[in-house]
């Protein structure tokens, strides 16, 4: 009697199909459990997102963690615009944060929510490491790791990363050049003059 290779092949295909479905379902259940556990632990330990009402004083919208991210990335994004002198640098960053907060406060509620979510992702250590590749807190991260983060998001094949990069860099640039004291004629001469 001749062995039936066709039926053996069908049995193997069915077993593989069932095992891959089973593996997929197991992976889904385990992933759901891990995410639920991480969410619960972060909520219980106080690592969850800061409520929107807790802003950094005297700001209207930005929270302390938002300020930490923006202050950390501003010298990279604005490069030579930020002074090197520590006292002038501190004053320039403080003014930039106030201008950024004012600009955001007058933007749409949708922008507020989208940026808050972006900053939440970039601030929490697990998501900061996974999405930005920055292992240290933003305050302690090296300039090279911040530059690498911005470059990887700018050049990413994922549209969401490119959008996040654009939001951060455009926000800082707009807030910086919104202030006339930052207009250096060699870099930005200011808006065109209207002759009446």
Tab-separated table of C-alpha atoms in Angstrom:
chain	number	residue	atom	x	y	z
A	1	UNK	CA	0.000	0.000	0.000
A	2	UNK	CA	1.303	3.426	-1.011
A	3	UNK	CA	1.632	6.082	1.748
A	4	UNK	CA	-0.667	9.047	1.298
A	5	UNK	CA	1.704	12.034	1.260
A	6	UNK	CA	-1.079	14.511	0.494
A	7	UNK	CA	-3.015	13.715	3.671
A	8	UNK	CA	0.178	13.850	5.778
A	9	UNK	CA	0.984	17.254	4.300
A	10	UNK	CA	-2.532	18.527	5.098
A	11	UNK	CA	-2.214	17.263	8.678
A	12	UNK	CA	1.114	19.078	9.090
A	13	UNK	CA	-0.336	22.290	7.594
A	14	UNK	CA	-3.350	22.104	9.937
A	15	UNK	CA	-1.106	21.520	12.967
A	16	UNK	CA	1.108	24.479	12.008
A	17	UNK	CA	-1.930	26.671	11.467
A	18	UNK	CA	-3.394	25.733	14.857
A	19	UNK	CA	-0.068	26.181	16.655
A	20	UNK	CA	0.542	29.600	15.080
A	21	UNK	CA	-2.989	30.719	15.987
A	22	UNK	CA	-2.484	29.403	19.500
A	23	UNK	CA	0.881	31.169	19.789
A	24	UNK	CA	-0.632	34.402	18.512
A	25	UNK	CA	-3.472	34.221	21.051
A	26	UNK	CA	-1.028	33.441	23.875
A	27	UNK	CA	1.156	36.378	22.862
A	28	UNK	CA	-1.882	38.653	22.815
A	29	UNK	CA	-2.989	37.529	26.278
A	30	UNK	CA	0.497	37.854	27.762
A	31	UNK	CA	0.968	41.310	26.186
A	32	UNK	CA	-2.382	42.474	27.524
A	33	UNK	CA	-1.434	41.249	30.984
A	34	UNK	CA	1.940	42.993	30.888
A	35	UNK	CA	0.417	46.295	29.732
A	36	UNK	CA	-2.337	46.112	32.349
A	37	UNK	CA	0.204	45.336	35.080
A	38	UNK	CA	2.504	48.162	33.995
A	39	UNK	CA	-0.411	50.574	33.936
A	40	UNK	CA	-1.551	49.517	37.395
A	41	UNK	CA	1.962	49.704	38.868
A	42	UNK	CA	2.608	53.140	37.360
A	43	UNK	CA	-0.699	54.382	38.745
A	44	UNK	CA	-0.014	53.024	42.225
A	45	UNK	CA	3.553	54.312	42.389
A	46	UNK	CA	2.723	57.795	41.156
A	47	UNK	CA	4.509	57.394	37.825
A	48	UNK	CA	1.321	57.831	35.846
A	49	UNK	CA	0.709	60.935	33.798
A	50	UNK	CA	0.571	64.129	35.820
A	51	UNK	CA	-2.930	65.577	35.806
A	52	UNK	CA	-3.292	68.491	33.423
A	53	UNK	CA	-4.130	70.822	36.303
A	54	UNK	CA	-0.665	70.480	37.863
A	55	UNK	CA	1.322	73.041	35.918
A	56	UNK	CA	4.758	74.389	36.660
A	57	UNK	CA	4.357	77.688	38.502
A	58	UNK	CA	3.776	80.407	37.096
A	59	UNK	CA	2.921	78.696	33.804
A	60	UNK	CA	-0.642	78.254	32.567
A	61	UNK	CA	-0.333	74.982	30.670
A	62	UNK	CA	3.084	73.310	30.798
A	63	UNK	CA	3.690	70.765	33.553
A	64	UNK	CA	7.073	70.299	35.283
A	65	UNK	CA	7.886	67.237	33.151
A	66	UNK	CA	7.016	69.149	29.967
A	67	UNK	CA	9.393	71.903	31.062
A	68	UNK	CA	12.155	69.345	31.740
A	69	UNK	CA	11.839	67.921	28.215
A	70	UNK	CA	11.667	71.313	26.489
A	71	UNK	CA	14.568	72.800	28.489
A	72	UNK	CA	16.628	69.740	27.682
A	73	UNK	CA	15.913	69.742	23.942
A	74	UNK	CA	15.929	73.516	23.324
A	75	UNK	CA	19.749	73.892	23.223
A	76	UNK	CA	19.910	71.059	20.676
A	77	UNK	CA	17.062	72.358	18.506
A	78	UNK	CA	18.062	76.034	18.646
A	79	UNK	CA	21.813	75.299	18.632
A	80	UNK	CA	23.817	78.549	18.522
A	81	UNK	CA	20.857	80.742	19.495
A	82	UNK	CA	21.046	79.733	23.175
A	83	UNK	CA	23.836	81.630	25.006
A	84	UNK	CA	26.827	79.707	26.398
A	85	UNK	CA	27.137	81.800	29.566
A	86	UNK	CA	25.340	79.806	32.316
A	87	UNK	CA	23.467	82.821	33.711
A	88	UNK	CA	22.348	84.072	30.292
A	89	UNK	CA	21.518	80.511	29.238
A	90	UNK	CA	19.295	80.003	32.275
A	91	UNK	CA	17.490	83.302	31.662
A	92	UNK	CA	17.053	82.540	27.942
A	93	UNK	CA	15.625	79.075	28.664
A	94	UNK	CA	13.263	80.459	31.322
A	95	UNK	CA	11.982	83.071	28.856
A	96	UNK	CA	11.661	80.437	26.133
A	97	UNK	CA	9.557	78.226	28.419
A	98	UNK	CA	7.289	81.177	29.302
A	99	UNK	CA	6.905	82.067	25.611
A	100	UNK	CA	6.217	78.421	24.729
A	101	UNK	CA	3.588	78.181	27.459
A	102	UNK	CA	1.935	81.397	26.284
A	103	UNK	CA	1.920	80.217	22.665
A	104	UNK	CA	0.430	76.843	23.605
A	105	UNK	CA	-2.134	78.409	25.927
A	106	UNK	CA	-3.538	80.339	22.967
A	107	UNK	CA	-3.609	77.305	20.656
A	108	UNK	CA	-6.390	74.744	20.257
A	109	UNK	CA	-7.485	72.243	22.886
A	110	UNK	CA	-6.571	69.470	20.433
A	111	UNK	CA	-2.954	70.703	20.387
A	112	UNK	CA	-2.886	70.823	24.192
A	113	UNK	CA	-4.026	67.210	24.413
A	114	UNK	CA	-1.730	65.914	21.647
A	115	UNK	CA	1.360	67.564	23.135
A	116	UNK	CA	0.484	66.387	26.650
A	117	UNK	CA	0.325	62.811	25.340
A	118	UNK	CA	3.622	63.233	23.495
A	119	UNK	CA	5.351	64.609	26.593
A	120	UNK	CA	3.862	61.808	28.729
A	121	UNK	CA	5.359	59.211	26.373
A	122	UNK	CA	8.729	60.950	26.298
A	123	UNK	CA	8.893	61.394	30.074
A	124	UNK	CA	7.974	57.944	31.433
A	125	UNK	CA	11.177	55.835	31.550
A	126	UNK	CA	9.882	52.689	29.778
A	127	UNK	CA	8.407	54.599	26.847
A	128	UNK	CA	11.265	57.137	26.764
A	129	UNK	CA	13.754	54.284	26.419
A	130	UNK	CA	11.661	52.312	23.916
A	131	UNK	CA	10.546	55.206	21.705
A	132	UNK	CA	13.311	57.783	22.083
A	133	UNK	CA	16.300	55.586	22.926
A	134	UNK	CA	17.225	57.928	25.790
A	135	UNK	CA	18.212	55.896	28.853
A	136	UNK	CA	18.824	58.714	31.345
A	137	UNK	CA	16.269	61.286	32.433
A	138	UNK	CA	16.065	64.264	30.078
A	139	UNK	CA	17.919	66.428	32.584
A	140	UNK	CA	20.820	63.929	32.764
A	141	UNK	CA	20.877	62.783	29.130
A	142	UNK	CA	23.926	63.619	27.048
A	143	UNK	CA	23.692	66.034	24.137
A	144	UNK	CA	24.643	63.235	21.755
A	145	UNK	CA	21.754	61.018	22.913
A	146	UNK	CA	19.332	63.945	22.508
A	147	UNK	CA	20.702	64.680	19.026
A	148	UNK	CA	20.418	61.007	18.131
A	149	UNK	CA	16.796	60.964	19.359
A	150	UNK	CA	15.859	64.011	17.265
A	151	UNK	CA	17.644	62.678	14.184
A	152	UNK	CA	16.045	59.241	14.468
A	153	UNK	CA	12.558	60.745	14.790
A	154	UNK	CA	13.191	63.196	11.932
A	155	UNK	CA	14.384	60.421	9.613
A	156	UNK	CA	11.960	57.739	10.828
A	157	UNK	CA	9.799	55.763	8.424
A	158	UNK	CA	6.951	56.120	10.950
A	159	UNK	CA	4.837	59.195	10.319
A	160	UNK	CA	3.999	59.566	14.017
A	161	UNK	CA	7.665	59.947	14.947
A	162	UNK	CA	8.210	62.514	12.187
A	163	UNK	CA	5.116	64.393	13.394
A	164	UNK	CA	6.423	64.331	16.976
A	165	UNK	CA	9.782	65.660	15.800
A	166	UNK	CA	8.063	68.450	13.882
A	167	UNK	CA	5.865	69.362	16.850
A	168	UNK	CA	8.810	69.663	19.224
A	169	UNK	CA	11.174	71.520	16.893
A	170	UNK	CA	8.552	73.853	15.406
A	171	UNK	CA	7.143	74.661	18.834
A	172	UNK	CA	10.565	75.660	20.171
A	173	UNK	CA	11.487	77.630	17.038
A	174	UNK	CA	8.173	79.519	16.982
A	175	UNK	CA	8.381	80.355	20.684
A	176	UNK	CA	12.007	81.499	20.329
A	177	UNK	CA	11.512	83.747	17.295
A	178	UNK	CA	8.194	85.061	18.584
A	179	UNK	CA	10.243	87.144	21.018
A	180	UNK	CA	11.776	90.202	19.222
A	181	UNK	CA	14.783	90.202	21.576
A	182	UNK	CA	15.880	86.946	19.912
A	183	UNK	CA	15.968	88.420	16.421
A	184	UNK	CA	19.575	88.423	15.323
A	185	UNK	CA	19.762	90.073	11.900
A	186	UNK	CA	22.284	87.512	10.711
A	187	UNK	CA	19.908	84.636	11.533
A	188	UNK	CA	16.402	86.093	11.488
A	189	UNK	CA	15.814	89.746	10.661
A	190	UNK	CA	12.214	89.622	11.873
A	191	UNK	CA	8.961	89.791	9.978
A	192	UNK	CA	8.820	91.962	6.861
A	193	UNK	CA	8.033	95.624	7.412
A	194	UNK	CA	4.737	96.797	5.974
A	195	UNK	CA	4.980	100.183	4.332
A	196	UNK	CA	1.714	102.077	4.274
